[in-house]
CSV table of N, CA and C in Angstrom, one decimal:
chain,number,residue,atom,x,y,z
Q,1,UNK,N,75.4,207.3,82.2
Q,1,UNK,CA,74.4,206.3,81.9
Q,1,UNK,C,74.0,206.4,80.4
Q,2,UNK,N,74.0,205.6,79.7
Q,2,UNK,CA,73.2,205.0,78.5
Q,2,UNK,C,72.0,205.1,78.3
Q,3,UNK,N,71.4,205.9,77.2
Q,3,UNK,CA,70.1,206.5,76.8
Q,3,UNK,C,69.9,205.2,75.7
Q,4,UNK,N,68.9,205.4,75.5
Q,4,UNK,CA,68.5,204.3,74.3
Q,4,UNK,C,68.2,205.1,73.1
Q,5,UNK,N,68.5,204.9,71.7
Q,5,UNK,CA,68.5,205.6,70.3
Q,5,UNK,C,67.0,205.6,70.4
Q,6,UNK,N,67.1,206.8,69.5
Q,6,UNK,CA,65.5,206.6,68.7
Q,6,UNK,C,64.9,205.3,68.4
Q,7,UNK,N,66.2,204.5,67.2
Q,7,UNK,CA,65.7,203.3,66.7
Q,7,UNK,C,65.2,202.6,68.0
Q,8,UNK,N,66.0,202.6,68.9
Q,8,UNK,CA,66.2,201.2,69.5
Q,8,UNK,C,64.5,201.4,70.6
Q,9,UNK,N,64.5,202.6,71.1
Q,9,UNK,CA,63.2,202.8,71.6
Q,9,UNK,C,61.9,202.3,70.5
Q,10,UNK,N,61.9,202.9,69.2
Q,10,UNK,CA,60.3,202.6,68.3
Q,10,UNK,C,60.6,201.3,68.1
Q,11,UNK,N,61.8,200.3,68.4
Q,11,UNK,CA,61.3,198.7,67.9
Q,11,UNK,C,61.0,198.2,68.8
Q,12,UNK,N,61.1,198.6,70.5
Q,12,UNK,CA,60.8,198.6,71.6
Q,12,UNK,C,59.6,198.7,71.7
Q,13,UNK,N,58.9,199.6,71.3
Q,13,UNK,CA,57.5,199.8,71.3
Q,13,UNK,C,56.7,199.4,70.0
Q,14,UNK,N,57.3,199.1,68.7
Q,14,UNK,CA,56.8,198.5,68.2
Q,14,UNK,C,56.5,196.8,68.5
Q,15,UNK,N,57.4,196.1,69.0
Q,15,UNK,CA,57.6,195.3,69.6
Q,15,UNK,C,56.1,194.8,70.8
Q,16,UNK,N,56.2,195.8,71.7
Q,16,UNK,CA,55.1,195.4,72.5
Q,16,UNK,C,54.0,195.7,71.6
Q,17,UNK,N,53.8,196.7,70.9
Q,17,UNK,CA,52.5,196.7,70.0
Q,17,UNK,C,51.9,195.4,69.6
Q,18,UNK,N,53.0,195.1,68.4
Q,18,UNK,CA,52.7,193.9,67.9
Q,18,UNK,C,52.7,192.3,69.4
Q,19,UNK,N,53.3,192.5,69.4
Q,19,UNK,CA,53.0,191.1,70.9
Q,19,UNK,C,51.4,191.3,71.2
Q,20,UNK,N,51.4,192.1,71.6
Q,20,UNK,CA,49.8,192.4,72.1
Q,20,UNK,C,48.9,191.9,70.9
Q,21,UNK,N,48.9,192.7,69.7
Q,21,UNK,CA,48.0,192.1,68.9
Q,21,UNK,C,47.6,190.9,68.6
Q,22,UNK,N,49.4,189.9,68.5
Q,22,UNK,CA,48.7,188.7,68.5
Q,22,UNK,C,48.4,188.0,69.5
Q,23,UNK,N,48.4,188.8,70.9
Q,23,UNK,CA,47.7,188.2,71.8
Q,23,UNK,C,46.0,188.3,71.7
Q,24,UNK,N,45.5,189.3,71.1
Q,24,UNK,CA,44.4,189.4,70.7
Q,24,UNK,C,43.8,188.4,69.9
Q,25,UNK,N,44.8,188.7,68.4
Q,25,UNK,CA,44.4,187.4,67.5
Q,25,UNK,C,43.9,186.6,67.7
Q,26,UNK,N,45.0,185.8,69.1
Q,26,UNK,CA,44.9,184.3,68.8
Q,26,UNK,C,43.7,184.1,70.4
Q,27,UNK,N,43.3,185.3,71.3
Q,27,UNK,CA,42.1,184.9,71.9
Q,27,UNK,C,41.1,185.3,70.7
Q,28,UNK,N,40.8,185.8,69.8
Q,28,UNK,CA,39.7,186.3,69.2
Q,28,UNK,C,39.5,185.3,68.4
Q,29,UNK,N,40.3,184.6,67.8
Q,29,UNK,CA,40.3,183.5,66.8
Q,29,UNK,C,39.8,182.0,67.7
Q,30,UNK,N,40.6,182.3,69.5
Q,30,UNK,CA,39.9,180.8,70.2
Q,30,UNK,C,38.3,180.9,70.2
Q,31,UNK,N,38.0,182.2,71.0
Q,31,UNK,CA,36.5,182.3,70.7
Q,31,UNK,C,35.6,182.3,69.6
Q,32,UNK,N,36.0,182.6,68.6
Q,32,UNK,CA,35.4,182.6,67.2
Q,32,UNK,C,35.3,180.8,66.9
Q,33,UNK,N,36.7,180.0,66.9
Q,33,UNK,CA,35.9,178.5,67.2
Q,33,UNK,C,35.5,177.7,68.4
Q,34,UNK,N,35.2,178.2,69.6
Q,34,UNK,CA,34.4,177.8,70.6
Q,34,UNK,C,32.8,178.1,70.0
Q,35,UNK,N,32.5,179.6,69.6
Q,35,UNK,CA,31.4,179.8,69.4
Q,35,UNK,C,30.5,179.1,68.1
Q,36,UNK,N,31.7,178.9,67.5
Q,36,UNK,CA,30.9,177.8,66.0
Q,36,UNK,C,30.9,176.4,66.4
Q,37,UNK,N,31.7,176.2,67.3
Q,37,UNK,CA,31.5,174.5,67.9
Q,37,UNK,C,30.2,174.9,68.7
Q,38,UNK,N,29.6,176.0,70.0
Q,38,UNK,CA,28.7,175.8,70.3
Q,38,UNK,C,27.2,175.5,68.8
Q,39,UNK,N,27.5,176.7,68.1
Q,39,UNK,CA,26.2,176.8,67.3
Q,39,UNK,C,26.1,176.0,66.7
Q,40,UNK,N,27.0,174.8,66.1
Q,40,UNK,CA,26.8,173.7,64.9
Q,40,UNK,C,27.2,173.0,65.5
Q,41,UNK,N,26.6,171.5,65.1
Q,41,UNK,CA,27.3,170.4,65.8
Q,41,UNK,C,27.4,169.8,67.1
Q,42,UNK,N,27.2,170.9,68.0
Q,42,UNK,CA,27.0,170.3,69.2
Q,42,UNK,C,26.6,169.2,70.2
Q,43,UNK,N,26.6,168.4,71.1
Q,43,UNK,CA,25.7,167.6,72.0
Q,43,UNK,C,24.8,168.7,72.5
Q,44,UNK,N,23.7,167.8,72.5
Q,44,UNK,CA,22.8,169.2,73.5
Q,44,UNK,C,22.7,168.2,74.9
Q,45,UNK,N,22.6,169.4,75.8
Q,45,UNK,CA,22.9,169.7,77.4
Q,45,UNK,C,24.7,170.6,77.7
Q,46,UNK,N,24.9,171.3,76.4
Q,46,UNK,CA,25.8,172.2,76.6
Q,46,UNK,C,26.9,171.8,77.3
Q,47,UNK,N,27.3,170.2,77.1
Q,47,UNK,CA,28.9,170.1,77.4
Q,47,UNK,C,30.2,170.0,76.5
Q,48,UNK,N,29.7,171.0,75.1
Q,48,UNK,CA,30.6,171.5,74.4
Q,48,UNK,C,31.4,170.3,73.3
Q,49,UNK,N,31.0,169.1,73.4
Q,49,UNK,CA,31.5,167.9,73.2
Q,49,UNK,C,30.4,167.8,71.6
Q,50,UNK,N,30.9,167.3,70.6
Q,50,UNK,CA,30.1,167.7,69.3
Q,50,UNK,C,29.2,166.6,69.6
Q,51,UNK,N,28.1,166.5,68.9
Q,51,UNK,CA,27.2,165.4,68.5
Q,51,UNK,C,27.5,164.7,67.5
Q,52,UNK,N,26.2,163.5,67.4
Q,52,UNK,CA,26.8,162.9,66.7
Q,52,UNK,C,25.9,163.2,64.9
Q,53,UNK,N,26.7,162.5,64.0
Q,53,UNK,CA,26.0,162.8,62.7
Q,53,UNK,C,26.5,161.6,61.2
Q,54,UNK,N,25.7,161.8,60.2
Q,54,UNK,CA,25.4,161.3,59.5
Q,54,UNK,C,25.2,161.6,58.1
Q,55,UNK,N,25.3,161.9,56.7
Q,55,UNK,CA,25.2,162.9,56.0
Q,55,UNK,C,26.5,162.0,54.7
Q,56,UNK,N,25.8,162.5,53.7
Q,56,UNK,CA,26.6,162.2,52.4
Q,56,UNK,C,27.1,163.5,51.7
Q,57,UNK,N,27.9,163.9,51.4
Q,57,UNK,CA,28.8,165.0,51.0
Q,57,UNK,C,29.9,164.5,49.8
Q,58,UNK,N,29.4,165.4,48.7
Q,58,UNK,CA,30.0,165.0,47.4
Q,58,UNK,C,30.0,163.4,47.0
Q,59,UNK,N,28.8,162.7,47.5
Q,59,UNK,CA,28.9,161.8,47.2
Q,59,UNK,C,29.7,160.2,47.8
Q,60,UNK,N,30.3,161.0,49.4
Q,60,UNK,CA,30.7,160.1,50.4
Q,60,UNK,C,30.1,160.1,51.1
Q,61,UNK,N,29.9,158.8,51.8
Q,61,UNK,CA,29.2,158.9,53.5
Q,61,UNK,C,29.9,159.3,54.7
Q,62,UNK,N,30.2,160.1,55.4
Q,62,UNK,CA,30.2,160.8,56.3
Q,62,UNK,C,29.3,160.6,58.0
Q,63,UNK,N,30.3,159.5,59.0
Q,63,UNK,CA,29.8,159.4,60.1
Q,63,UNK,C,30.1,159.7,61.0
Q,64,UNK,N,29.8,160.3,62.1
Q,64,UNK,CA,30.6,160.4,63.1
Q,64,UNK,C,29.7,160.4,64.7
Q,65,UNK,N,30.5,159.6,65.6
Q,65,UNK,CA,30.0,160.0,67.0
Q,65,UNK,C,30.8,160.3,68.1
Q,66,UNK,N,30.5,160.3,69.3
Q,66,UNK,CA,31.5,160.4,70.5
Q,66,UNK,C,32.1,159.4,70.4
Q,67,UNK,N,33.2,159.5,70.5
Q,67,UNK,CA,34.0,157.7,71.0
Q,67,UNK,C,33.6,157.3,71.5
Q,68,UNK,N,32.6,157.4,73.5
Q,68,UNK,CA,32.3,156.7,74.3
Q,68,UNK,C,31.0,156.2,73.5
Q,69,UNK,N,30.4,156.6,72.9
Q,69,UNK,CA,29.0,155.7,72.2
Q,69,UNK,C,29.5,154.9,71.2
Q,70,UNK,N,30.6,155.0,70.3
Q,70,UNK,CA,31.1,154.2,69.6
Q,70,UNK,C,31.7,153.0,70.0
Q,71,UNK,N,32.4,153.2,71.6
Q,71,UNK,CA,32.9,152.0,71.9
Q,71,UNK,C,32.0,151.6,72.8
Q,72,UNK,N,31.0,151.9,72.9
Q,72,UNK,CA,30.2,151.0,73.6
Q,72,UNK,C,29.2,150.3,72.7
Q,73,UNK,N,29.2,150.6,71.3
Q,73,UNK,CA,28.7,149.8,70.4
Q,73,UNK,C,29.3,148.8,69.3
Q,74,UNK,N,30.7,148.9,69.8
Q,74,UNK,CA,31.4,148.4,69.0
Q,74,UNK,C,32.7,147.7,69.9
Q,75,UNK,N,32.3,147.3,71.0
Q,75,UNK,CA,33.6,146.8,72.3
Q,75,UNK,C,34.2,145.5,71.8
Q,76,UNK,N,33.6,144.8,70.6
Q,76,UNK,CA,34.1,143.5,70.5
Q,76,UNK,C,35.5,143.8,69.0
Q,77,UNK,N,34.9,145.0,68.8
Q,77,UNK,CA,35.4,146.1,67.5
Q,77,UNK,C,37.2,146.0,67.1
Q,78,UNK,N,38.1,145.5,66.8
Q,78,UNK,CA,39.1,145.5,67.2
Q,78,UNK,C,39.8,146.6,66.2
Q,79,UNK,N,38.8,147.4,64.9
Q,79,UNK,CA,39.0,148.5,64.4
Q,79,UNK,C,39.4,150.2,65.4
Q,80,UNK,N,38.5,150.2,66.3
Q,80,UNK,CA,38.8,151.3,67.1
Q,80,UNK,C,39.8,151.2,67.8
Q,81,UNK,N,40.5,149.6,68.3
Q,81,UNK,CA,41.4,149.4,69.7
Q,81,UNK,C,42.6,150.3,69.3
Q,82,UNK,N,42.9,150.6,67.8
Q,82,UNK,CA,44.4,151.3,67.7
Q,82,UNK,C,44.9,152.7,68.4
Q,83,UNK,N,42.9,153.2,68.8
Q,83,UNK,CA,43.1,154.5,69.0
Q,83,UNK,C,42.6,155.2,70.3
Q,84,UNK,N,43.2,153.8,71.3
Q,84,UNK,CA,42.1,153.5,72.8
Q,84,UNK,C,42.9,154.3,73.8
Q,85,UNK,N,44.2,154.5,73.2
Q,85,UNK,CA,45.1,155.0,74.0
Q,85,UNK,C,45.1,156.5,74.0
Q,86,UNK,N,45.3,156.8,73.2
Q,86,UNK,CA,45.3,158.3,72.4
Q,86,UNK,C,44.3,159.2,72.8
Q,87,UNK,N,42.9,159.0,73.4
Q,87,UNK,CA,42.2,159.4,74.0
Q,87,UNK,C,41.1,160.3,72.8
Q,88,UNK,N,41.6,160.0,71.6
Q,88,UNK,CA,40.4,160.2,70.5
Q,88,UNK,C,39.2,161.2,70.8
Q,89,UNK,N,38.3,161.0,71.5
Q,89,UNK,CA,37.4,161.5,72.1
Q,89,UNK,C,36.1,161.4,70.8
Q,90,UNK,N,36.9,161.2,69.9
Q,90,UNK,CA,35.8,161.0,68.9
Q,90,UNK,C,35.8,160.3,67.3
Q,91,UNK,N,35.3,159.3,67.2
Q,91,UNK,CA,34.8,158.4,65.5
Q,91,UNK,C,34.5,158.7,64.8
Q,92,UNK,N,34.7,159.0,63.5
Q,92,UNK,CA,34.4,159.6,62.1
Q,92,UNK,C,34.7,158.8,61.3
Q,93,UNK,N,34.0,158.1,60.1
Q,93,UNK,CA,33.8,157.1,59.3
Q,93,UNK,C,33.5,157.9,57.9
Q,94,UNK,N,34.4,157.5,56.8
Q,94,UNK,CA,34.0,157.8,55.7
Q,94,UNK,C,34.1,156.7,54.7
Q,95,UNK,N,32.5,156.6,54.1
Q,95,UNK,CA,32.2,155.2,53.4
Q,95,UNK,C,33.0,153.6,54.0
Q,96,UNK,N,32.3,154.0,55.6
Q,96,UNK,CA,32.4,152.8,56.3
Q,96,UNK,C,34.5,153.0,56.6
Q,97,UNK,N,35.1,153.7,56.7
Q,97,UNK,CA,36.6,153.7,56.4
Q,97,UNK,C,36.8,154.6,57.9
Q,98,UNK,N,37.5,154.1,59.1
Q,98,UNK,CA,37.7,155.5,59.9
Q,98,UNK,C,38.7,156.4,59.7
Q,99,UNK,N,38.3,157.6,59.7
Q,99,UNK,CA,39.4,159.1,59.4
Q,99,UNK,C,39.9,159.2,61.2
Q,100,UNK,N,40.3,159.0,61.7
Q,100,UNK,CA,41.7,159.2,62.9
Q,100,UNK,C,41.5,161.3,63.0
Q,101,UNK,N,40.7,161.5,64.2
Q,101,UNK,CA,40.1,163.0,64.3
Q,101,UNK,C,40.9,163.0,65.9
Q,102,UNK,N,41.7,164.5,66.3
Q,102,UNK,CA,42.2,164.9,67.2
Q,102,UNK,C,41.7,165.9,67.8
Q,103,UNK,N,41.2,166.3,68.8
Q,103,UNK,CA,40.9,167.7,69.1
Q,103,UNK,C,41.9,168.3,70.3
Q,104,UNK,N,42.5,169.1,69.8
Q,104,UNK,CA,43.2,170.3,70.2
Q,104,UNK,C,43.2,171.2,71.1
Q,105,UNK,N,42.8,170.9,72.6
Q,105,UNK,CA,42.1,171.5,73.3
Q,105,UNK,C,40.6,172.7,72.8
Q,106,UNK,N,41.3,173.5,72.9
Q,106,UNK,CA,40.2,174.6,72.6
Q,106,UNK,C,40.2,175.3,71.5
Q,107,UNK,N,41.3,175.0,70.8
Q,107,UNK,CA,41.4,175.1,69.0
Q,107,UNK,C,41.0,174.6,68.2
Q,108,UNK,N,40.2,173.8,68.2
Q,108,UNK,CA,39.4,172.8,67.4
Q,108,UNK,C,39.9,171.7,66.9
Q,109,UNK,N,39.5,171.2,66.3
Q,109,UNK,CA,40.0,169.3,65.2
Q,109,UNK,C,41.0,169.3,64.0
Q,110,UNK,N,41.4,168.1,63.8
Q,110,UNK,CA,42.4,168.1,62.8
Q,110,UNK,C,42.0,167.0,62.5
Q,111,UNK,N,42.5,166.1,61.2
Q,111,UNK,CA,42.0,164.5,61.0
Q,111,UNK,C,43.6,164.3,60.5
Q,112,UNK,N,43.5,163.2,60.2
Q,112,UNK,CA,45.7,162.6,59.8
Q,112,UNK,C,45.6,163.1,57.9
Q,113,UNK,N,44.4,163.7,57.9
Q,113,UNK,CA,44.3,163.9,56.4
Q,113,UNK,C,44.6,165.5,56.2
Q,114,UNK,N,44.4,166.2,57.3
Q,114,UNK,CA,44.5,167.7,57.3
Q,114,UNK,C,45.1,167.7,58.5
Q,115,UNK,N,46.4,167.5,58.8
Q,115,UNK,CA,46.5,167.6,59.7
Q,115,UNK,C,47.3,169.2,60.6
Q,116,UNK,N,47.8,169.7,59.8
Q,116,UNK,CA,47.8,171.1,60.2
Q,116,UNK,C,47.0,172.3,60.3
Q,117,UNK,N,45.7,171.8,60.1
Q,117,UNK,CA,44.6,172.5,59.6
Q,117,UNK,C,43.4,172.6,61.2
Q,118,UNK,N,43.3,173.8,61.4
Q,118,UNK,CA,42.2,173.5,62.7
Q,118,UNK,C,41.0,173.6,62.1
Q,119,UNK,N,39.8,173.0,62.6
Q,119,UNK,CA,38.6,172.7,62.1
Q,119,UNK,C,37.4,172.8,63.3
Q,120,UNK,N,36.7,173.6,63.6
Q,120,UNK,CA,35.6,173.9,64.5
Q,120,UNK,C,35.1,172.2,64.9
Q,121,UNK,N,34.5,171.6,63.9
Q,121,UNK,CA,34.2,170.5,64.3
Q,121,UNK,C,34.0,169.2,63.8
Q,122,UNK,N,34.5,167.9,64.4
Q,122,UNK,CA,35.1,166.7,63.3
Q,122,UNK,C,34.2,167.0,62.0
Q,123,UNK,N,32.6,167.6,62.0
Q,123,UNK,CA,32.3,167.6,60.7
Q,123,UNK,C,32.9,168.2,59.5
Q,124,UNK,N,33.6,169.4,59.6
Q,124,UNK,CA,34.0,170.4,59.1
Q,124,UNK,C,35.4,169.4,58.9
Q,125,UNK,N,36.5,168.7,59.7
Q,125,UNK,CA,37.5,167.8,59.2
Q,125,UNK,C,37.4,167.0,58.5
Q,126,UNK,N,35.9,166.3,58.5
Q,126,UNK,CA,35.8,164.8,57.7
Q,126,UNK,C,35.7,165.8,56.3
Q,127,UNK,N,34.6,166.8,56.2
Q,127,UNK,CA,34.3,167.5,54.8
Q,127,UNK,C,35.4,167.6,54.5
Q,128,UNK,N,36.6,168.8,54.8
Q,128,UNK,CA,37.8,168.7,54.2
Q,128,UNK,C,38.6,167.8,53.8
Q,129,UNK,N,38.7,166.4,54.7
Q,129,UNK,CA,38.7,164.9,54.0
Q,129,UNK,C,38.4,164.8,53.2
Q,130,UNK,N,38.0,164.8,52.3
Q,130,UNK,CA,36.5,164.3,51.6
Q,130,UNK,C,37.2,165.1,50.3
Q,131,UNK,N,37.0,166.4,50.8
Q,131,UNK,CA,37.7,167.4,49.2
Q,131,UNK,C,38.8,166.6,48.7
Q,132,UNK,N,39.7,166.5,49.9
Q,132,UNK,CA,41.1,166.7,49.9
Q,132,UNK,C,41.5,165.2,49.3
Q,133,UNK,N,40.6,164.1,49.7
Q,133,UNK,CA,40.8,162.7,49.4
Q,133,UNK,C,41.0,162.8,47.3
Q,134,UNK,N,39.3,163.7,46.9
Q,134,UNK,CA,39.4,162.9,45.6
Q,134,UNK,C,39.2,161.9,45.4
Q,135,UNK,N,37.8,161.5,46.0
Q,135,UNK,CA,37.7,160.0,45.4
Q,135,UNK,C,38.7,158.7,46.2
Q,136,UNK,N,39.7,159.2,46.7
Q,136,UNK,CA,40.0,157.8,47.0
Q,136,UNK,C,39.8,157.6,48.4
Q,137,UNK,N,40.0,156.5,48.4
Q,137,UNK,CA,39.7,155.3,50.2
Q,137,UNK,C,40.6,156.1,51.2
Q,138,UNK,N,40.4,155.6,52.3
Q,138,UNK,CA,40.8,156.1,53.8
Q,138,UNK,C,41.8,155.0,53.6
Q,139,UNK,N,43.0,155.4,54.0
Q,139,UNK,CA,43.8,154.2,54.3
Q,139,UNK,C,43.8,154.1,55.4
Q,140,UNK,N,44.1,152.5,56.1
Q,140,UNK,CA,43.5,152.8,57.7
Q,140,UNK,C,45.2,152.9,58.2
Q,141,UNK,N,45.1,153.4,59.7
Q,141,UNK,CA,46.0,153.9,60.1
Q,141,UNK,C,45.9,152.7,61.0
Q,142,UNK,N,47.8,152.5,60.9
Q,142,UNK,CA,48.6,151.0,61.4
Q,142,UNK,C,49.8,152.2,62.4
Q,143,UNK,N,49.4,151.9,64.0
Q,143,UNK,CA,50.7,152.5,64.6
Q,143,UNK,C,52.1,152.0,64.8
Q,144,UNK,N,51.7,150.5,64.2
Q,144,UNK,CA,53.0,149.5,64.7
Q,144,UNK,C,53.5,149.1,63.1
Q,145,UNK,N,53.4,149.9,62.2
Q,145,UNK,CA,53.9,149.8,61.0
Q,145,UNK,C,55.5,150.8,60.5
């Protein structure tokens, strides 16, 4: 029968070491942004779902609500219809322009502007927006383009 080398045993066990860790990582890093989505931003009655908000940042306006309050104030709206399917969950407007926000199950937000980037909460995406824009406009997003 066949023993396993030295080598082949420590990358064996280095191996599981490391696996583990980033099993850790990446639960320690989901709770670290569950718990900043609860403390900032939130809806209150604790259904984890952000609130809504309002705010100028570097000089842009910065909006955002649930989708369901947005399309219930905006049903005749044919700006939001592009993104009725997609399940959005949530509206974000910068200087009247919508930024296109994703959430990620339990990893937080992205916007089509950052889009590799996870973000605790659409506000923290539109801000990054915002840097990342420099002054210019939201181009709006065309899916049948």
């Amino acid at each position: 029968m066949l023993r396993p080398t030295r080598r082949q045993a420590l990358g064996a066990v280095i191996g599981v070491a490391a696996s583990g860790a980033l099993v850790g990582v990446a639960a320690a890093s989901t709770d670290t942004v569950a718990a900043e989505a609860r403390s900032s931003g939130t809806a209150p009655g604790g259904t984890g779902a952000p609130g809504s908000f309002d705010e100028v940042f570097k000089g842009r306006r910065i909006q955002g609500t649930p989708a369901e309050a947005s399309a219930n104030a905006n049903a005749d709206s044919h700006a939001h219809a592009g993104h009725a399917g997609h399940g959005a969950g949530y509206r974000v407007l910068i200087d009247g322009r919508e930024l296109p926000v994703m959430r990620h199950g339990k990893s937080g937000w992205s916007s089509t502007i950052n889009h590799y980037e996870r973000f605790a909460t659409p506000l923290e995406a539109a801000r990054t927006a915002v840097i990342s824009l420099k002054g210019a406009v939201v181009v709006p997003f065309d899916p049948t383009a």
